[in-house]
PDB file of C-alpha atoms in Angstrom:
ATOM      1  CA  MET A   1       0.086  -0.143   0.213  1.00 54.00           C
ATOM      2  CA  LYS A   2       1.712   3.045  -1.268  1.00 56.00           C
ATOM      3  CA  GLU A   3       0.089   6.961   0.269  1.00 55.00           C
ATOM      4  CA  ASP A   4       1.049  10.493  -0.414  1.00 57.00           C
ATOM      5  CA  ASN A   5      -0.778  13.363   0.944  1.00 53.00           C
ATOM      6  CA  ASN A   6      -4.020  13.234  -1.293  1.00 63.00           C
ATOM      7  CA  GLN A   7      -4.717   9.832  -1.452  1.00 76.00           C
ATOM      8  CA  ILE A   8      -3.681   6.190  -0.892  1.00 86.00           C
ATOM      9  CA  GLU A   9      -3.015   3.562  -3.036  1.00 87.00           C
ATOM     10  CA  ILE A  10      -3.727  -0.671  -3.242  1.00 88.00           C
ATOM     11  CA  LEU A  11      -1.860  -2.470  -5.629  1.00 88.00           C
ATOM     12  CA  ILE A  12      -3.784  -5.591  -6.561  1.00 87.00           C
ATOM     13  CA  ASP A  13      -2.216  -8.213  -9.250  1.00 85.00           C
ATOM     14  CA  HIS A  14      -3.093  -7.546 -12.938  1.00 83.00           C
ATOM     15  CA  GLU A  15      -4.357 -10.706 -14.101  1.00 82.00           C
ATOM     16  CA  ILE A  16      -7.013 -10.991 -10.665  1.00 85.00           C
ATOM     17  CA  PHE A  17      -8.001  -6.942 -10.857  1.00 86.00           C
ATOM     18  CA  PRO A  18     -10.741  -7.110 -13.441  1.00 87.00           C
ATOM     19  CA  ARG A  19     -12.389 -10.207 -11.765  1.00 85.00           C
ATOM     20  CA  LEU A  20     -12.226  -8.910  -8.674  1.00 86.00           C
ATOM     21  CA  LEU A  21     -14.171  -6.005  -9.184  1.00 87.00           C
ATOM     22  CA  GLY A  22     -16.949  -7.822 -10.740  1.00 85.00           C
ATOM     23  CA  VAL A  23     -19.026  -7.132 -13.808  1.00 82.00           C
ATOM     24  CA  GLY A  24     -19.546  -3.526 -14.043  1.00 80.00           C
ATOM     25  CA  ASP A  25     -17.204  -2.464 -10.932  1.00 86.00           C
ATOM     26  CA  ILE A  26     -19.922  -3.798  -8.919  1.00 88.00           C
ATOM     27  CA  ASN A  27     -17.920  -5.519  -6.107  1.00 89.00           C
ATOM     28  CA  LEU A  28     -15.952  -2.033  -5.603  1.00 89.00           C
ATOM     29  CA  ARG A  29     -19.107   0.033  -5.665  1.00 89.00           C
ATOM     30  CA  LEU A  30     -20.497  -2.377  -3.063  1.00 89.00           C
ATOM     31  CA  ILE A  31     -17.355  -2.006  -0.768  1.00 91.00           C
ATOM     32  CA  GLU A  32     -17.159   1.557  -1.499  1.00 89.00           C
ATOM     33  CA  ASP A  33     -20.828   1.841   0.170  1.00 88.00           C
ATOM     34  CA  ASN A  34     -19.590   0.974   3.262  1.00 88.00           C
ATOM     35  CA  PHE A  35     -17.557   3.416   3.458  1.00 89.00           C
ATOM     36  CA  GLU A  36     -17.130   7.417   3.123  1.00 87.00           C
ATOM     37  CA  SER A  37     -14.133   7.305   1.242  1.00 89.00           C
ATOM     38  CA  GLN A  38     -14.078   7.283  -2.333  1.00 90.00           C
ATOM     39  CA  LEU A  39     -12.811   4.542  -4.536  1.00 90.00           C
ATOM     40  CA  THR A  40     -11.159   4.581  -8.003  1.00 91.00           C
ATOM     41  CA  ALA A  41      -9.868   1.728  -9.897  1.00 89.00           C
ATOM     42  CA  ARG A  42      -7.088   1.995 -12.328  1.00 86.00           C
ATOM     43  CA  ASP A  43      -4.525  -0.299 -13.970  1.00 83.00           C
ATOM     44  CA  GLY A  44      -4.410  -2.441 -10.834  1.00 86.00           C
ATOM     45  CA  ARG A  45      -4.569  -0.054  -8.121  1.00 88.00           C
ATOM     46  CA  ILE A  46      -7.094   1.073  -6.117  1.00 90.00           C
ATOM     47  CA  LEU A  47      -7.037   5.093  -5.087  1.00 90.00           C
ATOM     48  CA  ILE A  48      -8.496   5.696  -1.722  1.00 90.00           C
ATOM     49  CA  LYS A  49      -9.543   9.313  -1.052  1.00 89.00           C
ATOM     50  CA  GLY A  50     -11.012  10.809   2.180  1.00 83.00           C
ATOM     51  CA  ASN A  51     -10.832   9.618   5.496  1.00 77.00           C
ATOM     52  CA  ARG A  52      -7.435   8.439   6.243  1.00 80.00           C
ATOM     53  CA  LYS A  53      -8.531   5.939   8.914  1.00 83.00           C
ATOM     54  CA  GLU A  54     -10.723   3.931   6.449  1.00 86.00           C
ATOM     55  CA  SER A  55      -7.361   2.785   4.643  1.00 86.00           C
ATOM     56  CA  GLU A  56      -6.274  -0.229   7.009  1.00 87.00           C
ATOM     57  CA  PRO A  57      -9.609  -1.505   7.142  1.00 87.00           C
ATOM     58  CA  ILE A  58     -10.583  -0.896   3.092  1.00 89.00           C
ATOM     59  CA  ARG A  59      -6.649  -2.400   2.196  1.00 87.00           C
ATOM     60  CA  LYS A  60      -7.892  -5.415   4.471  1.00 85.00           C
ATOM     61  CA  VAL A  61     -10.775  -5.952   2.394  1.00 87.00           C
ATOM     62  CA  PHE A  62      -9.315  -6.339  -0.643  1.00 88.00           C
ATOM     63  CA  HIS A  63      -6.459  -8.320   0.367  1.00 84.00           C
ATOM     64  CA  ASP A  64      -8.866 -11.048   2.147  1.00 83.00           C
ATOM     65  CA  LEU A  65     -10.850 -10.690  -1.330  1.00 86.00           C
ATOM     66  CA  GLU A  66      -7.545 -11.277  -3.102  1.00 85.00           C
ATOM     67  CA  ALA A  67      -6.867 -14.274  -1.159  1.00 81.00           C
ATOM     68  CA  LEU A  68     -10.342 -15.492  -1.429  1.00 77.00           C
ATOM     69  CA  PHE A  69      -9.783 -15.518  -5.168  1.00 81.00           C
ATOM     70  CA  ARG A  70      -7.017 -17.324  -5.390  1.00 80.00           C
ATOM     71  CA  SER A  71      -8.129 -19.772  -3.496  1.00 71.00           C
ATOM     72  CA  ARG A  72     -11.864 -20.548  -5.663  1.00 70.00           C
ATOM     73  CA  SER A  73     -10.766 -18.416  -8.665  1.00 76.00           C
ATOM     74  CA  ASN A  74     -14.035 -16.601  -7.925  1.00 77.00           C
ATOM     75  CA  VAL A  75     -15.572 -13.944  -5.867  1.00 80.00           C
ATOM     76  CA  SER A  76     -19.203 -13.139  -5.395  1.00 81.00           C
ATOM     77  CA  THR A  77     -20.898 -10.699  -4.150  1.00 80.00           C
ATOM     78  CA  ASP A  78     -21.765 -12.577  -0.876  1.00 76.00           C
ATOM     79  CA  ASP A  79     -18.200 -13.241  -0.208  1.00 78.00           C
ATOM     80  CA  VAL A  80     -17.682  -8.809  -0.565  1.00 84.00           C
ATOM     81  CA  LYS A  81     -20.323  -8.845   1.992  1.00 81.00           C
ATOM     82  CA  THR A  82     -18.897 -11.298   4.280  1.00 74.00           C
ATOM     83  CA  VAL A  83     -15.578 -10.215   3.836  1.00 78.00           C
ATOM     84  CA  LEU A  84     -16.959  -6.412   5.006  1.00 80.00           C
ATOM     85  CA  ARG A  85     -18.298  -8.220   7.686  1.00 71.00           C
ATOM     86  CA  LEU A  86     -15.260  -9.462   9.105  1.00 65.00           C
ATOM     87  CA  VAL A  87     -13.505  -5.758   9.263  1.00 68.00           C
ATOM     88  CA  GLY A  88     -16.502  -4.430  10.889  1.00 65.00           C
ATOM     89  CA  ALA A  89     -17.867  -1.829   7.576  1.00 64.00           C
ATOM     90  CA  GLY A  90     -21.657  -1.434   7.998  1.00 51.00           C
ATOM     91  CA  ALA A  91     -22.462  -3.559  10.927  1.00 42.00           C
ATOM     92  CA  GLN A  92     -24.836  -2.285  13.221  1.00 42.00           C
ATOM     93  CA  ASP A  93     -26.307  -3.588  16.410  1.00 43.00           C
ATOM     94  CA  PRO A  94     -29.967  -4.873  16.359  1.00 43.00           C
ATOM     95  CA  GLN A  95     -30.114  -4.458  19.787  1.00 45.00           C
ATOM     96  CA  GLN A  96     -29.749  -0.676  19.105  1.00 45.00           C
ATOM     97  CA  ASN A  97     -32.805  -0.792  17.216  1.00 46.00           C
ATOM     98  CA  ASN A  98     -35.459   0.860  19.358  1.00 43.00           C
ATOM     99  CA  GLY A  99     -37.518  -1.799  19.296  1.00 43.00           C
ATOM    100  CA  GLU A 100     -37.647  -2.375  15.655  1.00 45.00           C
ATOM    101  CA  SER A 101     -37.978  -6.385  16.054  1.00 46.00           C
ATOM    102  CA  GLU A 102     -41.409  -6.102  18.019  1.00 50.00           C
ATOM    103  CA  GLY A 103     -43.707  -7.971  16.184  1.00 51.00           C
ATOM    104  CA  VAL A 104     -41.773  -9.056  13.376  1.00 65.00           C
ATOM    105  CA  VAL A 105     -41.464 -12.800  12.904  1.00 74.00           C
ATOM    106  CA  ILE A 106     -38.316 -13.987  11.068  1.00 83.00           C
ATOM    107  CA  THR A 107     -38.552 -17.689   9.864  1.00 84.00           C
ATOM    108  CA  ILE A 108     -35.706 -19.909   8.819  1.00 89.00           C
ATOM    109  CA  GLU A 109     -36.136 -22.634   6.192  1.00 85.00           C
ATOM    110  CA  THR A 110     -34.216 -25.807   6.473  1.00 89.00           C
ATOM    111  CA  PRO A 111     -34.517 -29.257   4.784  1.00 89.00           C
ATOM    112  CA  ARG A 112     -37.412 -30.868   7.545  1.00 89.00           C
ATOM    113  CA  VAL A 113     -38.635 -27.670   9.521  1.00 88.00           C
ATOM    114  CA  VAL A 114     -39.287 -24.060   8.682  1.00 87.00           C
ATOM    115  CA  ILE A 115     -38.598 -22.121  11.761  1.00 88.00           C
ATOM    116  CA  ASN A 116     -40.698 -19.481  13.369  1.00 86.00           C
ATOM    117  CA  SER A 117     -38.772 -16.672  16.075  1.00 87.00           C
ATOM    118  CA  LYS A 118     -41.497 -16.918  18.606  1.00 85.00           C
ATOM    119  CA  SER A 119     -40.629 -14.004  20.802  1.00 85.00           C
ATOM    120  CA  ALA A 120     -38.955 -10.299  19.447  1.00 86.00           C
ATOM    121  CA  LEU A 121     -35.678 -11.265  21.216  1.00 90.00           C
ATOM    122  CA  GLN A 122     -35.423 -14.229  19.142  1.00 91.00           C
ATOM    123  CA  ALA A 123     -35.974 -12.330  16.140  1.00 89.00           C
ATOM    124  CA  ARG A 124     -33.455  -9.740  17.095  1.00 91.00           C
ATOM    125  CA  TYR A 125     -30.905 -12.834  17.723  1.00 94.00           C
ATOM    126  CA  VAL A 126     -31.772 -14.183  14.213  1.00 91.00           C
ATOM    127  CA  SER A 127     -30.969 -10.722  13.057  1.00 89.00           C
ATOM    128  CA  LEU A 128     -28.178 -10.053  14.923  1.00 91.00           C
ATOM    129  CA  MET A 129     -26.693 -13.428  13.600  1.00 92.00           C
ATOM    130  CA  GLU A 130     -27.269 -12.178  10.278  1.00 88.00           C
ATOM    131  CA  LYS A 131     -25.430  -8.886  10.170  1.00 87.00           C
ATOM    132  CA  MET A 132     -22.592  -9.703  12.910  1.00 91.00           C
ATOM    133  CA  SER A 133     -19.323 -11.989  12.158  1.00 92.00           C
ATOM    134  CA  ILE A 134     -19.590 -12.916  16.138  1.00 96.00           C
ATOM    135  CA  THR A 135     -22.777 -13.243  18.175  1.00 96.00           C
ATOM    136  CA  PHE A 136     -22.262 -14.386  21.872  1.00 97.00           C
ATOM    137  CA  SER A 137     -25.864 -15.320  22.558  1.00 97.00           C
ATOM    138  CA  ILE A 138     -26.137 -15.750  26.812  1.00 96.00           C
ATOM    139  CA  GLY A 139     -28.816 -16.833  28.546  1.00 93.00           C
ATOM    140  CA  PRO A 140     -30.450 -19.879  30.390  1.00 91.00           C
ATOM    141  CA  ALA A 141     -31.667 -23.152  28.833  1.00 86.00           C
ATOM    142  CA  GLY A 142     -35.179 -23.341  26.780  1.00 87.00           C
ATOM    143  CA  THR A 143     -34.134 -20.025  25.159  1.00 90.00           C
ATOM    144  CA  GLY A 144     -33.808 -21.205  21.686  1.00 91.00           C
ATOM    145  CA  LYS A 145     -29.528 -19.900  21.695  1.00 94.00           C
ATOM    146  CA  THR A 146     -28.260 -23.084  20.175  1.00 93.00           C
ATOM    147  CA  TYR A 147     -31.448 -23.814  17.949  1.00 93.00           C
ATOM    148  CA  LEU A 148     -31.301 -21.144  16.486  1.00 95.00           C
ATOM    149  CA  ALA A 149     -28.019 -21.226  15.772  1.00 96.00           C
ATOM    150  CA  VAL A 150     -27.874 -24.293  14.195  1.00 96.00           C
ATOM    151  CA  ALA A 151     -30.844 -23.402  12.373  1.00 94.00           C
ATOM    152  CA  MET A 152     -28.786 -20.044  10.950  1.00 94.00           C
ATOM    153  CA  ALA A 153     -25.856 -22.502  10.073  1.00 95.00           C
ATOM    154  CA  ILE A 154     -27.899 -24.796   7.907  1.00 94.00           C
ATOM    155  CA  ASP A 155     -29.608 -21.884   5.953  1.00 90.00           C
ATOM    156  CA  ARG A 156     -26.266 -20.318   5.403  1.00 90.00           C
ATOM    157  CA  PHE A 157     -24.986 -23.704   4.212  1.00 92.00           C
ATOM    158  CA  GLN A 158     -27.874 -24.522   1.990  1.00 88.00           C
ATOM    159  CA  ARG A 159     -27.595 -21.143   0.356  1.00 84.00           C
ATOM    160  CA  ARG A 160     -23.787 -22.052  -0.359  1.00 87.00           C
ATOM    161  CA  LEU A 161     -22.649 -18.914   1.556  1.00 86.00           C
ATOM    162  CA  ILE A 162     -19.994 -20.975   3.783  1.00 92.00           C
ATOM    163  CA  ASP A 163     -18.424 -24.415   2.518  1.00 94.00           C
ATOM    164  CA  LYS A 164     -18.969 -26.269   6.155  1.00 96.00           C
ATOM    165  CA  ILE A 165     -20.482 -26.258   9.878  1.00 97.00           C
ATOM    166  CA  ILE A 166     -18.104 -26.451  12.479  1.00 96.00           C
ATOM    167  CA  LEU A 167     -19.809 -27.512  16.149  1.00 95.00           C
ATOM    168  CA  VAL A 168     -17.507 -27.096  19.213  1.00 94.00           C
ATOM    169  CA  ARG A 169     -17.919 -27.813  22.553  1.00 90.00           C
ATOM    170  CA  PRO A 170     -15.289 -27.603  25.925  1.00 89.00           C
ATOM    171  CA  VAL A 171     -15.019 -30.674  27.208  1.00 76.00           C
ATOM    172  CA  VAL A 172     -15.554 -30.372  31.336  1.00 63.00           C
ATOM    173  CA  GLU A 173     -14.755 -33.577  32.437  1.00 51.00           C
ATOM    174  CA  THR A 174     -16.578 -34.808  35.390  1.00 41.00           C
ATOM    175  CA  GLY A 175     -15.176 -37.748  36.536  1.00 39.00           C
ATOM    176  CA  GLU A 176     -13.915 -40.020  33.533  1.00 40.00           C
ATOM    177  CA  THR A 177     -11.662 -38.585  31.037  1.00 49.00           C
ATOM    178  CA  LEU A 178     -11.526 -38.597  27.398  1.00 49.00           C
ATOM    179  CA  GLY A 179      -8.866 -40.990  27.860  1.00 52.00           C
ATOM    180  CA  PHE A 180     -10.350 -43.689  29.513  1.00 49.00           C
ATOM    181  CA  LEU A 181     -13.789 -43.311  27.483  1.00 48.00           C
ATOM    182  CA  PRO A 182     -14.346 -46.221  24.878  1.00 53.00           C
ATOM    183  CA  GLY A 183     -14.286 -45.504  20.958  1.00 55.00           C
ATOM    184  CA  ASP A 184     -12.529 -43.120  18.555  1.00 57.00           C
ATOM    185  CA  ILE A 185     -12.746 -39.304  19.214  1.00 55.00           C
ATOM    186  CA  LEU A 186     -16.402 -39.060  18.035  1.00 58.00           C
ATOM    187  CA  GLU A 187     -17.700 -41.606  20.354  1.00 61.00           C
ATOM    188  CA  LYS A 188     -15.436 -40.620  22.803  1.00 58.00           C
ATOM    189  CA  VAL A 189     -17.360 -36.482  22.947  1.00 59.00           C
ATOM    190  CA  ASP A 190     -20.708 -37.623  21.304  1.00 65.00           C
ATOM    191  CA  PRO A 191     -22.473 -37.059  25.074  1.00 67.00           C
ATOM    192  CA  TYR A 192     -21.302 -33.803  25.531  1.00 68.00           C
ATOM    193  CA  PHE A 193     -22.731 -32.928  21.613  1.00 80.00           C
ATOM    194  CA  ARG A 194     -25.874 -34.412  22.013  1.00 79.00           C
ATOM    195  CA  PRO A 195     -27.676 -31.113  22.188  1.00 80.00           C
ATOM    196  CA  LEU A 196     -26.045 -30.065  18.988  1.00 86.00           C
ATOM    197  CA  TYR A 197     -27.151 -33.545  17.244  1.00 86.00           C
ATOM    198  CA  ASP A 198     -30.724 -33.282  18.416  1.00 88.00           C
ATOM    199  CA  ALA A 199     -31.034 -29.784  16.649  1.00 90.00           C
ATOM    200  CA  LEU A 200     -29.811 -31.320  13.351  1.00 92.00           C
ATOM    201  CA  ASP A 201     -31.767 -34.406  13.795  1.00 91.00           C
ATOM    202  CA  GLU A 202     -34.777 -32.227  13.606  1.00 91.00           C
ATOM    203  CA  MET A 203     -33.462 -30.265  10.481  1.00 94.00           C
ATOM    204  CA  LEU A 204     -31.792 -32.574   8.523  1.00 93.00           C
ATOM    205  CA  THR A 205     -32.381 -36.399   8.095  1.00 91.00           C
ATOM    206  CA  ARG A 206     -30.148 -39.100   9.572  1.00 88.00           C
ATOM    207  CA  GLU A 207     -28.929 -39.461   5.969  1.00 92.00           C
ATOM    208  CA  GLN A 208     -27.652 -36.239   5.418  1.00 93.00           C
ATOM    209  CA  VAL A 209     -26.214 -35.435   8.558  1.00 92.00           C
ATOM    210  CA  ARG A 210     -23.998 -38.545   8.548  1.00 91.00           C
ATOM    211  CA  ARG A 211     -23.063 -37.933   4.888  1.00 94.00           C
ATOM    212  CA  TYR A 212     -21.998 -34.063   5.603  1.00 95.00           C
ATOM    213  CA  ILE A 213     -20.221 -35.553   8.554  1.00 92.00           C
ATOM    214  CA  ASP A 214     -18.692 -38.215   6.792  1.00 93.00           C
ATOM    215  CA  ARG A 215     -17.235 -35.213   3.816  1.00 95.00           C
ATOM    216  CA  GLY A 216     -16.397 -33.061   6.565  1.00 94.00           C
ATOM    217  CA  LEU A 217     -18.936 -30.701   5.835  1.00 96.00           C
ATOM    218  CA  ILE A 218     -20.108 -30.765   9.116  1.00 95.00           C
ATOM    219  CA  GLU A 219     -17.454 -31.350  11.979  1.00 93.00           C
ATOM    220  CA  ILE A 220     -17.690 -32.398  15.456  1.00 88.00           C
ATOM    221  CA  ALA A 221     -14.801 -31.407  17.673  1.00 87.00           C
ATOM    222  CA  PRO A 222     -13.722 -30.715  21.415  1.00 88.00           C
ATOM    223  CA  LEU A 223     -12.869 -26.803  21.798  1.00 91.00           C
ATOM    224  CA  ALA A 224      -9.279 -28.378  22.484  1.00 86.00           C
ATOM    225  CA  TYR A 225      -8.638 -29.412  18.854  1.00 87.00           C
ATOM    226  CA  MET A 226      -9.335 -25.690  16.933  1.00 90.00           C
ATOM    227  CA  ARG A 227      -6.036 -24.527  18.373  1.00 89.00           C
ATOM    228  CA  GLY A 228      -3.659 -23.633  15.391  1.00 89.00           C
ATOM    229  CA  ARG A 229      -6.072 -23.889  12.775  1.00 91.00           C
ATOM    230  CA  THR A 230      -7.647 -21.331  10.556  1.00 90.00           C
ATOM    231  CA  LEU A 231     -11.304 -21.738   9.872  1.00 92.00           C
ATOM    232  CA  ASN A 232     -12.221 -20.267   6.745  1.00 93.00           C
ATOM    233  CA  LYS A 233     -15.892 -19.784   4.763  1.00 93.00           C
ATOM    234  CA  ALA A 234     -17.159 -21.521   7.927  1.00 95.00           C
ATOM    235  CA  PHE A 235     -19.892 -21.260  10.415  1.00 97.00           C
ATOM    236  CA  VAL A 236     -18.859 -22.103  13.526  1.00 97.00           C
ATOM    237  CA  ILE A 237     -20.798 -22.709  16.868  1.00 97.00           C
ATOM    238  CA  LEU A 238     -19.192 -22.774  20.257  1.00 96.00           C
ATOM    239  CA  ASP A 239     -22.123 -24.373  22.843  1.00 94.00           C
ATOM    240  CA  GLU A 240     -21.669 -24.304  26.330  1.00 93.00           C
ATOM    241  CA  ALA A 241     -19.090 -21.471  25.947  1.00 96.00           C
ATOM    242  CA  GLN A 242     -19.545 -20.464  29.742  1.00 95.00           C
ATOM    243  CA  ASN A 243     -16.963 -23.494  30.465  1.00 94.00           C
ATOM    244  CA  THR A 244     -14.182 -22.199  28.540  1.00 95.00           C
ATOM    245  CA  THR A 245     -11.260 -20.668  30.301  1.00 94.00           C
ATOM    246  CA  SER A 246      -9.839 -16.871  29.415  1.00 95.00           C
ATOM    247  CA  GLY A 247      -6.959 -18.159  27.181  1.00 94.00           C
ATOM    248  CA  GLN A 248      -9.622 -20.908  25.339  1.00 94.00           C
ATOM    249  CA  MET A 249     -11.781 -17.609  24.220  1.00 96.00           C
ATOM    250  CA  LYS A 250      -9.351 -15.999  23.076  1.00 95.00           C
ATOM    251  CA  MET A 251      -7.916 -19.104  21.343  1.00 95.00           C
ATOM    252  CA  PHE A 252     -11.139 -19.805  19.457  1.00 95.00           C
ATOM    253  CA  LEU A 253     -12.208 -16.264  18.408  1.00 95.00           C
ATOM    254  CA  THR A 254      -9.173 -15.807  17.086  1.00 93.00           C
ATOM    255  CA  ARG A 255      -9.787 -18.912  14.547  1.00 92.00           C
ATOM    256  CA  LEU A 256     -11.733 -16.650  12.185  1.00 92.00           C
ATOM    257  CA  GLY A 257     -10.370 -16.256   8.525  1.00 91.00           C
ATOM    258  CA  VAL A 258     -12.076 -15.335   5.475  1.00 89.00           C
ATOM    259  CA  GLY A 259     -15.978 -15.611   4.693  1.00 89.00           C
ATOM    260  CA  SER A 260     -16.316 -17.226   8.334  1.00 93.00           C
ATOM    261  CA  MET A 261     -18.680 -16.186  11.212  1.00 94.00           C
ATOM    262  CA  ALA A 262     -19.346 -17.548  15.018  1.00 96.00           C
ATOM    263  CA  VAL A 263     -21.982 -17.873  17.337  1.00 97.00           C
ATOM    264  CA  LEU A 264     -21.631 -18.357  20.540  1.00 97.00           C
ATOM    265  CA  THR A 265     -23.980 -19.773  23.085  1.00 97.00           C
ATOM    266  CA  GLY A 266     -23.467 -20.147  27.142  1.00 95.00           C
ATOM    267  CA  ASP A 267     -25.454 -19.701  30.287  1.00 94.00           C
ATOM    268  CA  LEU A 268     -23.396 -17.301  32.967  1.00 94.00           C
ATOM    269  CA  THR A 269     -25.261 -19.482  35.997  1.00 90.00           C
ATOM    270  CA  GLN A 270     -24.656 -22.982  34.756  1.00 90.00           C
ATOM    271  CA  ILE A 271     -20.643 -22.589  35.361  1.00 92.00           C
ATOM    272  CA  ASP A 272     -18.777 -25.894  35.280  1.00 88.00           C
ATOM    273  CA  LEU A 273     -14.943 -24.556  36.026  1.00 90.00           C
ATOM    274  CA  ASP A 274     -13.340 -24.829  39.727  1.00 88.00           C
ATOM    275  CA  ASP A 275     -13.270 -20.963  39.835  1.00 92.00           C
ATOM    276  CA  PRO A 276     -16.110 -19.762  38.167  1.00 90.00           C
ATOM    277  CA  GLU A 277     -14.908 -15.886  38.046  1.00 91.00           C
ATOM    278  CA  LYS A 278     -12.287 -17.422  35.676  1.00 92.00           C
ATOM    279  CA  SER A 279     -15.150 -18.059  32.568  1.00 95.00           C
ATOM    280  CA  GLY A 280     -13.941 -17.066  29.388  1.00 96.00           C
ATOM    281  CA  LEU A 281     -17.236 -15.985  28.473  1.00 96.00           C
ATOM    282  CA  LYS A 282     -18.128 -13.607  31.155  1.00 95.00           C
ATOM    283  CA  GLU A 283     -14.416 -12.010  30.664  1.00 96.00           C
ATOM    284  CA  ALA A 284     -15.643 -11.562  26.457  1.00 96.00           C
ATOM    285  CA  LYS A 285     -18.913  -9.917  27.549  1.00 94.00           C
ATOM    286  CA  GLU A 286     -16.614  -7.289  29.720  1.00 94.00           C
ATOM    287  CA  LEU A 287     -14.051  -6.724  27.017  1.00 95.00           C
ATOM    288  CA  LEU A 288     -15.491  -7.247  23.439  1.00 95.00           C
ATOM    289  CA  ASN A 289     -19.108  -5.358  24.423  1.00 90.00           C
ATOM    290  CA  GLY A 290     -19.275  -2.568  22.196  1.00 87.00           C
ATOM    291  CA  ILE A 291     -16.737  -3.785  19.395  1.00 91.00           C
ATOM    292  CA  LYS A 292     -18.317  -3.198  15.679  1.00 89.00           C
ATOM    293  CA  GLY A 293     -18.863  -6.245  14.208  1.00 90.00           C
ATOM    294  CA  ILE A 294     -19.762  -8.056  17.550  1.00 94.00           C
ATOM    295  CA  GLY A 295     -22.997  -8.860  19.118  1.00 94.00           C
ATOM    296  CA  PHE A 296     -24.386  -9.709  22.023  1.00 96.00           C
ATOM    297  CA  ILE A 297     -27.722 -10.721  23.006  1.00 95.00           C
ATOM    298  CA  ASP A 298     -29.515 -11.652  26.524  1.00 95.00           C
ATOM    299  CA  PHE A 299     -32.268 -13.982  27.117  1.00 93.00           C
ATOM    300  CA  THR A 300     -33.500 -14.099  30.397  1.00 87.00           C
ATOM    301  CA  ASP A 301     -36.087 -16.829  32.092  1.00 80.00           C
ATOM    302  CA  LYS A 302     -39.405 -14.845  30.838  1.00 80.00           C
ATOM    303  CA  ASP A 303     -37.500 -15.478  27.147  1.00 81.00           C
ATOM    304  CA  VAL A 304     -37.652 -19.557  27.856  1.00 80.00           C
ATOM    305  CA  VAL A 305     -39.927 -21.492  24.967  1.00 70.00           C
ATOM    306  CA  ARG A 306     -40.205 -24.931  26.368  1.00 56.00           C
ATOM    307  CA  HIS A 307     -42.864 -25.795  28.720  1.00 50.00           C
ATOM    308  CA  LYS A 308     -43.844 -23.489  31.152  1.00 50.00           C
ATOM    309  CA  LEU A 309     -42.568 -25.472  34.204  1.00 58.00           C
ATOM    310  CA  VAL A 310     -39.250 -25.046  32.685  1.00 56.00           C
ATOM    311  CA  ALA A 311     -39.215 -21.049  32.983  1.00 53.00           C
ATOM    312  CA  ASP A 312     -40.720 -21.298  36.425  1.00 64.00           C
ATOM    313  CA  ILE A 313     -38.106 -23.821  38.112  1.00 68.00           C
ATOM    314  CA  LEU A 314     -35.589 -21.469  36.639  1.00 57.00           C
ATOM    315  CA  ARG A 315     -37.024 -18.749  38.515  1.00 65.00           C
ATOM    316  CA  ALA A 316     -37.163 -20.588  41.471  1.00 73.00           C
ATOM    317  CA  TYR A 317     -33.550 -21.520  41.629  1.00 67.00           C
ATOM    318  CA  ASN A 318     -32.533 -17.649  40.892  1.00 64.00           C
ATOM    319  CA  ASN A 319     -34.638 -16.103  43.483  1.00 66.00           C
ATOM    320  CA  THR A 320     -33.325 -18.986  45.956  1.00 64.00           C
ATOM    321  CA  ARG A 321     -29.744 -17.598  45.209  1.00 58.00           C
ATOM    322  CA  GLU A 322     -30.880 -13.893  45.201  1.00 55.00           C
ATOM    323  CA  LYS A 323     -31.535 -14.450  49.038  1.00 55.00           C
ATOM    324  CA  VAL A 324     -28.392 -16.140  49.863  1.00 50.00           C
TER     325      VAL A 324
END
């Protein structure tokens, strides 16, 4: 990237340049619409005029698109939108919409069922996942945190906006270690991932689930197996995120690559770590709230959509804790 007093210049490989811009420069215009700066394409160069603070995120957008093109020989407008989300361009937090989701029902279609949001907060949650690169969903069991995240992952996979779905959980052991349990790694972690399997079985046929897992299009992995990886064009769900440590949370969040998005679900009242104060989810909520491109949504027992007794039970336990 070159710069002078009036403009900043990004150099792009001449062979890639016209195809990266899209037909009629549609990709260039889409990028420009998300920034205040004026962008001009000329002879393998992108000229940036305007807000100098935008030069680095704009450079990163073109760098990521160039890398994506080299891996797949194609860049679509959906790819451009995804890369823009990753740098936080044009991202808005639906939680700041002054209640515009009230009364709105959002539908997600999967091969076996059509899923409708059951509350304004669920609609806001789905909207958040559509707009943000990273979404934190925090609240008690029965609020649809994991179920809607899996539905969104399948929706994105069906529309070919992602190449694979990765389901991740921290394995917090209670007595038996994975090394002592029989079977391969999938058989060992199977009990921990049962809620995710249940959601998959509702939305896909058993044959589809088995075929996608065999082909690596759906991946089931303990959190420890994420270390050292870069996850490109994937929808990654980290379930039970309250049981991550600070180091594990940081490691997971820095795995995301080009075209990927992540949803992290957890319940801060159900931390199984030896020291609940060291929960990576609790720390992330304090450190990352307010960062552009990262969204948070908080459910309470009032948002439980399972049997009415579930909400009553949660409320009773919460009231007991408050009295202690």
